[in-house]
Amino acid sequence: MKESKRRRLEAQGWRFGSAKDFLGLTDEEAEYIELQLSLAALLRKRRESLGYTQTEVADLIGSSQSRVAKMEAGDPSVSVDLLIRTLLALGVNRKQVGRAIGAAASA
Amino acid sequence: MKESKRRRLEAQGWRFGSAKDFLGLTDEEAEYIELQLSLAALLRKRRESLGYTQTEVADLIGSSQSRVAKMEAGDPSVSVDLLIRTLLALGVNRKQVGRAIGAAASA
DNA sequence: CAAAGCTATGTCGAATATGACATAAAGGAA
DNA sequence: TTCCTTTATGTCATATTCGACATAGCTTTG
């Protein structure tokens, strides 16, 4: 992982420990985080293309505006589970989710 | 969702409530579960192709054999997060994870 | 300017996922 | 058969994630 990228991610609230604090190595941490950021970006894109506010999405999935904001921000406190469930609730299908995961994070 | 599939999934421990008990509709529940089963199948395939036991994988990621067994079984108590992290720890890359998610569950 | 609407961020008790452990079950070798 | 290895399943205390709430920032509209 490049130092610049590491600093960018740490600025978002992610923390990196030594290898075994997480699961596996640093490269895997990076892959996981990028994957999450990809889904976060897709969520924002999808929500905006539907013309929804974060509050509307929150109501749709039975959550709160703040959590939707955190999902889109790639906050470490949100799980990939929740991101995927939310995307599915917005009509994104499995195949599209898969494509987003395979692609690099744009942010 | 077909009745036969529903019964198969319920037999694995999944429970289905009315729509709003989950996030969204029944179709989304189904998509999510299939996605999880796809990852579970990939994990088993990957582990076996590496010639690892469940215990070895557990040690590798700092978990326990029972949890690895549950991951592979598609147990509702395991999160997609953990499945993805484990796959990444076994050297599966983001792109391959994405492909598995896009594909239908074989089980 | 103020007010309203949307998004960002921090905190909290409650809900859920976690590793660990025990133990059962299934398979293979002696 | 017994022994050994591997996988499956159930439970539990702890750790993490959750929705909710407060509040701040940021635009836009009047």
CSV table of C-alpha atoms (C1' of nucleotides) in Angstrom, one decimal:
chain,number,residue,atom,x,y,z
A,1,MET,CA,0.0,0.0,0.0
A,2,LYS,CA,1.3,3.4,-0.9
A,3,GLU,CA,2.0,5.8,1.9
A,4,SER,CA,-0.2,8.5,0.4
A,5,LYS,CA,-3.2,6.1,0.2
A,6,ARG,CA,-2.6,4.9,3.7
A,7,ARG,CA,-2.7,8.5,4.9
A,8,ARG,CA,-5.9,9.2,3.0
A,9,LEU,CA,-7.6,6.2,4.5
A,10,GLU,CA,-6.4,7.0,8.0
A,11,ALA,CA,-7.8,10.5,7.6
A,12,GLN,CA,-11.2,8.8,7.1
A,13,GLY,CA,-11.0,7.1,10.4
A,14,TRP,CA,-9.4,3.8,9.5
A,15,ARG,CA,-6.7,2.6,11.8
A,16,PHE,CA,-3.9,0.2,10.8
A,17,GLY,CA,-2.2,-2.1,13.3
A,18,SER,CA,0.3,-4.8,12.8
A,19,ALA,CA,-0.6,-7.6,10.6
A,20,LYS,CA,-2.3,-9.9,13.1
A,21,ASP,CA,-4.5,-7.2,14.7
A,22,PHE,CA,-6.6,-7.5,11.6
A,23,LEU,CA,-7.1,-10.6,9.5
A,24,GLY,CA,-4.0,-11.2,7.5
A,25,LEU,CA,-1.7,-8.7,5.9
A,26,THR,CA,-1.7,-5.1,5.1
A,27,ASP,CA,-2.5,-5.7,1.4
A,28,GLU,CA,-5.7,-7.5,2.5
A,29,GLU,CA,-6.7,-4.6,4.7
A,30,ALA,CA,-6.3,-2.3,1.8
A,31,GLU,CA,-8.3,-4.6,-0.5
A,32,TYR,CA,-11.1,-4.8,2.0
A,33,ILE,CA,-11.2,-1.0,2.6
A,34,GLU,CA,-11.2,-0.3,-1.1
A,35,LEU,CA,-14.0,-2.8,-1.6
A,36,GLN,CA,-16.0,-1.0,1.0
A,37,LEU,CA,-15.3,2.4,-0.5
A,38,SER,CA,-16.4,1.1,-3.9
A,39,LEU,CA,-19.8,0.1,-2.4
A,40,ALA,CA,-20.1,3.4,-0.6
A,41,ALA,CA,-19.5,5.2,-3.9
A,42,LEU,CA,-22.1,3.1,-5.6
A,43,LEU,CA,-24.6,3.7,-2.9
A,44,ARG,CA,-24.2,7.5,-3.2
A,45,LYS,CA,-24.4,7.3,-7.0
A,46,ARG,CA,-27.5,5.1,-6.9
A,47,ARG,CA,-29.3,7.2,-4.3
A,48,GLU,CA,-28.6,10.4,-6.2
A,49,SER,CA,-29.7,8.9,-9.5
A,50,LEU,CA,-33.0,8.0,-7.8
A,51,GLY,CA,-33.3,11.5,-6.5
A,52,TYR,CA,-33.6,10.4,-2.9
A,53,THR,CA,-32.3,12.1,0.2
A,54,GLN,CA,-30.4,10.2,2.9
A,55,THR,CA,-33.4,10.5,5.1
A,56,GLU,CA,-35.6,8.8,2.5
A,57,VAL,CA,-33.2,6.0,2.1
A,58,ALA,CA,-33.0,5.6,5.8
A,59,ASP,CA,-36.8,5.3,6.1
A,60,LEU,CA,-36.8,2.8,3.2
A,61,ILE,CA,-34.5,0.5,5.0
A,62,GLY,CA,-35.6,1.2,8.5
A,63,SER,CA,-32.4,3.1,9.5
A,64,SER,CA,-31.4,6.6,10.2
A,65,GLN,CA,-30.0,9.5,8.2
A,66,SER,CA,-26.8,9.5,10.1
A,67,ARG,CA,-26.1,5.9,9.3
A,68,VAL,CA,-26.8,6.4,5.6
A,69,ALA,CA,-24.3,9.3,5.7
A,70,LYS,CA,-21.7,7.0,7.3
A,71,MET,CA,-22.4,4.4,4.8
A,72,GLU,CA,-21.7,6.8,2.0
A,73,ALA,CA,-18.7,8.2,3.8
A,74,GLY,CA,-17.1,4.8,4.0
A,75,ASP,CA,-17.1,5.1,7.8
A,76,PRO,CA,-15.3,2.2,9.5
A,77,SER,CA,-18.3,1.7,11.8
A,78,VAL,CA,-20.5,0.4,8.9
A,79,SER,CA,-20.3,-3.1,7.8
A,80,VAL,CA,-20.2,-4.3,4.2
A,81,ASP,CA,-23.3,-6.3,5.1
A,82,LEU,CA,-25.3,-3.2,5.7
A,83,LEU,CA,-24.0,-1.6,2.5
A,84,ILE,CA,-25.0,-4.5,0.4
A,85,ARG,CA,-28.4,-4.8,2.0
A,86,THR,CA,-29.0,-1.1,1.3
A,87,LEU,CA,-27.9,-1.4,-2.3
A,88,LEU,CA,-30.2,-4.3,-2.8
A,89,ALA,CA,-33.1,-2.3,-1.2
A,90,LEU,CA,-32.4,0.4,-3.8
A,91,GLY,CA,-32.9,-2.1,-6.6
A,92,VAL,CA,-29.3,-2.8,-7.3
A,93,ASN,CA,-28.9,-6.4,-8.2
A,94,ARG,CA,-26.3,-9.0,-7.2
A,95,LYS,CA,-24.5,-8.7,-10.5
A,96,GLN,CA,-24.1,-5.0,-10.2
A,97,VAL,CA,-22.9,-5.3,-6.6
A,98,GLY,CA,-20.3,-7.8,-7.8
A,99,ARG,CA,-19.1,-5.5,-10.5
A,100,ALA,CA,-18.7,-2.6,-8.0
A,101,ILE,CA,-16.7,-4.9,-5.7
A,102,GLY,CA,-14.4,-5.9,-8.5
A,103,ALA,CA,-13.7,-2.4,-9.6
A,104,ALA,CA,-11.3,0.0,-7.9
A,105,ALA,CA,-12.7,2.6,-5.5
A,106,SER,CA,-13.0,5.9,-7.3
A,107,ALA,CA,-12.7,8.2,-4.3
B,1,MET,CA,-38.9,-16.6,-4.3
B,2,LYS,CA,-40.0,-20.1,-5.0
B,3,GLU,CA,-41.5,-22.1,-2.2
B,4,SER,CA,-39.0,-24.9,-2.6
B,5,LYS,CA,-36.0,-22.6,-2.3
B,6,ARG,CA,-37.6,-20.9,0.7
B,7,ARG,CA,-37.9,-24.3,2.4
B,8,ARG,CA,-34.3,-25.2,1.5
B,9,LEU,CA,-33.0,-22.0,3.0
B,10,GLU,CA,-35.2,-22.2,6.1
B,11,ALA,CA,-33.8,-25.7,6.6
B,12,GLN,CA,-30.4,-24.1,6.8
B,13,GLY,CA,-31.5,-21.9,9.7
B,14,TRP,CA,-32.6,-18.8,7.9
B,15,ARG,CA,-35.9,-17.3,9.0
B,16,PHE,CA,-38.2,-15.1,7.0
B,17,GLY,CA,-40.4,-12.5,8.5
B,18,SER,CA,-42.8,-10.1,6.9
B,19,ALA,CA,-41.2,-7.5,4.6
B,20,LYS,CA,-40.3,-4.8,7.0
B,21,ASP,CA,-38.8,-7.1,9.6
B,22,PHE,CA,-35.8,-7.3,7.3
B,23,LEU,CA,-34.6,-4.5,5.0
B,24,GLY,CA,-37.0,-4.3,2.1
B,25,LEU,CA,-38.8,-7.1,0.3
B,26,THR,CA,-38.6,-10.8,0.1
B,27,ASP,CA,-36.7,-10.7,-3.2
B,28,GLU,CA,-34.0,-8.7,-1.6
B,29,GLU,CA,-33.7,-11.2,1.3
B,30,ALA,CA,-33.3,-13.9,-1.3
B,31,GLU,CA,-30.7,-12.0,-3.2
B,32,TYR,CA,-28.7,-11.4,-0.1
B,33,ILE,CA,-28.8,-15.0,1.0
B,34,GLU,CA,-27.8,-16.3,-2.4
B,35,LEU,CA,-25.0,-13.8,-2.4
B,36,GLN,CA,-23.8,-15.2,1.0
B,37,LEU,CA,-24.1,-18.8,-0.2
B,38,SER,CA,-22.0,-17.9,-3.3
B,39,LEU,CA,-19.2,-16.6,-1.1
B,40,ALA,CA,-19.6,-19.6,1.2
B,41,ALA,CA,-19.2,-22.0,-1.7
B,42,LEU,CA,-16.2,-20.0,-3.0
B,43,LEU,CA,-14.5,-20.2,0.4
B,44,ARG,CA,-14.9,-24.0,0.6
B,45,LYS,CA,-13.6,-24.4,-2.9
B,46,ARG,CA,-10.6,-22.1,-2.3
B,47,ARG,CA,-9.7,-23.8,1.0
B,48,GLU,CA,-9.9,-27.2,-0.5
B,49,SER,CA,-7.8,-26.2,-3.5
B,50,LEU,CA,-5.2,-24.9,-1.2
B,51,GLY,CA,-5.3,-28.2,0.8
B,52,TYR,CA,-6.1,-26.5,4.1
B,53,THR,CA,-8.2,-27.9,6.9
B,54,GLN,CA,-10.8,-25.6,8.5
B,55,THR,CA,-8.5,-25.4,11.6
B,56,GLU,CA,-5.6,-24.2,9.5
B,57,VAL,CA,-7.8,-21.5,7.9
B,58,ALA,CA,-9.0,-20.5,11.4
B,59,ASP,CA,-5.5,-20.1,12.7
B,60,LEU,CA,-4.6,-18.1,9.6
B,61,ILE,CA,-7.3,-15.5,10.2
B,62,GLY,CA,-7.3,-15.7,14.0
B,63,SER,CA,-10.6,-17.4,14.3
B,64,SER,CA,-11.8,-20.9,15.3
B,65,GLN,CA,-12.6,-24.1,13.4
B,66,SER,CA,-16.3,-23.9,14.3
B,67,ARG,CA,-16.6,-20.4,12.8
B,68,VAL,CA,-15.0,-21.5,9.6
B,69,ALA,CA,-17.4,-24.5,9.4
B,70,LYS,CA,-20.3,-22.0,9.8
B,71,MET,CA,-18.9,-19.8,7.1
B,72,GLU,CA,-18.8,-22.6,4.7
B,73,ALA,CA,-22.2,-23.8,5.7
B,74,GLY,CA,-23.8,-20.4,5.0
B,75,ASP,CA,-24.9,-20.2,8.6
B,76,PRO,CA,-27.0,-17.1,9.3
B,77,SER,CA,-24.8,-16.2,12.2
B,78,VAL,CA,-21.8,-15.3,9.9
B,79,SER,CA,-21.6,-12.0,8.2
B,80,VAL,CA,-20.6,-11.3,4.7
B,81,ASP,CA,-17.9,-9.1,6.1
B,82,LEU,CA,-16.2,-12.1,7.7
B,83,LEU,CA,-16.6,-14.2,4.5
B,84,ILE,CA,-15.0,-11.5,2.4
B,85,ARG,CA,-12.1,-10.9,4.9
B,86,THR,CA,-11.4,-14.7,5.0
B,87,LEU,CA,-11.5,-15.0,1.2
B,88,LEU,CA,-9.0,-12.1,0.9
B,89,ALA,CA,-6.8,-13.8,3.5
B,90,LEU,CA,-6.8,-16.9,1.3
B,91,GLY,CA,-5.4,-14.8,-1.6
B,92,VAL,CA,-8.7,-14.3,-3.4
B,93,ASN,CA,-8.7,-10.9,-4.9
B,94,ARG,CA,-11.4,-8.3,-5.1
B,95,LYS,CA,-12.2,-9.1,-8.7
B,96,GLN,CA,-12.7,-12.7,-7.9
B,97,VAL,CA,-14.9,-11.9,-5.0
B,98,GLY,CA,-17.0,-9.6,-7.2
B,99,ARG,CA,-17.4,-12.4,-9.7
B,100,ALA,CA,-18.6,-14.8,-7.1
B,101,ILE,CA,-21.1,-12.3,-5.8
B,102,GLY,CA,-22.5,-11.7,-9.3
B,103,ALA,CA,-22.9,-15.4,-9.9
B,104,ALA,CA,-25.8,-17.6,-8.6
B,105,ALA,CA,-25.2,-19.8,-5.6
B,106,SER,CA,-24.5,-23.4,-6.8
B,107,ALA,CA,-25.7,-25.1,-3.7
C,1,DC,C1',-29.7,38.5,7.0
C,2,DA,C1',-32.7,34.2,8.6
C,3,DA,C1',-35.0,30.0,7.8
C,4,DA,C1',-35.3,25.6,5.7
C,5,DG,C1',-33.4,21.5,3.8
C,6,DC,C1',-29.8,18.2,3.3
C,7,DT,C1',-25.5,16.1,4.9
C,8,DA,C1',-21.7,15.2,8.4
C,9,DT,C1',-20.1,13.7,12.9
C,10,DG,C1',-20.0,12.2,17.6
C,11,DT,C1',-22.1,9.5,21.3
C,12,DC,C1',-25.1,6.1,23.5
C,13,DG,C1',-27.8,1.8,24.9
C,14,DA,C1',-29.5,-2.1,22.4
C,15,DA,C1',-28.9,-5.6,19.0
C,16,DT,C1',-26.0,-8.7,16.5
C,17,DA,C1',-21.6,-11.2,15.2
C,18,DT,C1',-17.6,-12.9,17.2
C,19,DG,C1',-14.0,-16.4,19.0
C,20,DA,C1',-13.8,-20.0,22.1
C,21,DC,C1',-15.2,-24.2,23.9
C,22,DA,C1',-17.7,-28.6,24.2
C,23,DT,C1',-19.2,-32.3,21.8
C,24,DA,C1',-21.3,-34.9,18.1
C,25,DA,C1',-20.9,-36.9,13.6
C,26,DA,C1',-18.6,-38.7,9.6
C,27,DG,C1',-14.8,-40.7,7.4
C,28,DG,C1',-10.4,-43.3,7.0
C,29,DA,C1',-6.5,-46.3,8.5
C,30,DA,C1',-4.8,-50.0,11.3
D,1,DT,C1',-13.9,-52.9,15.9
D,2,DT,C1',-10.8,-48.7,17.9
D,3,DC,C1',-8.2,-44.7,17.0
D,4,DC,C1',-7.3,-40.5,14.6
D,5,DT,C1',-8.5,-36.6,11.6
D,6,DT,C1',-11.7,-33.6,9.9
D,7,DT,C1',-16.1,-31.3,9.8
D,8,DA,C1',-20.7,-29.9,12.0
D,9,DT,C1',-23.6,-27.9,15.6
D,10,DG,C1',-24.9,-25.7,19.9
D,11,DT,C1',-23.9,-22.3,23.6
D,12,DC,C1',-21.9,-18.4,25.8
D,13,DA,C1',-19.4,-14.1,27.2
D,14,DT,C1',-17.3,-10.4,24.8
D,15,DA,C1',-16.7,-7.4,20.9
D,16,DT,C1',-18.6,-5.0,17.2
D,17,DT,C1',-22.3,-2.9,14.7
D,18,DC,C1',-26.7,-1.1,14.9
D,19,DG,C1',-30.5,2.7,15.0
D,20,DA,C1',-31.4,6.8,17.4
D,21,DC,C1',-30.5,11.2,18.8
D,22,DA,C1',-28.1,15.7,19.2
D,23,DT,C1',-25.9,19.0,16.8
D,24,DA,C1',-22.8,21.1,13.5
D,25,DG,C1',-21.9,22.5,8.8
D,26,DC,C1',-23.3,23.6,4.3
D,27,DT,C1',-26.4,25.3,0.5
D,28,DT,C1',-30.2,27.3,-1.2
D,29,DT,C1',-34.2,30.2,-1.0
D,30,DG,C1',-36.7,34.0,0.6
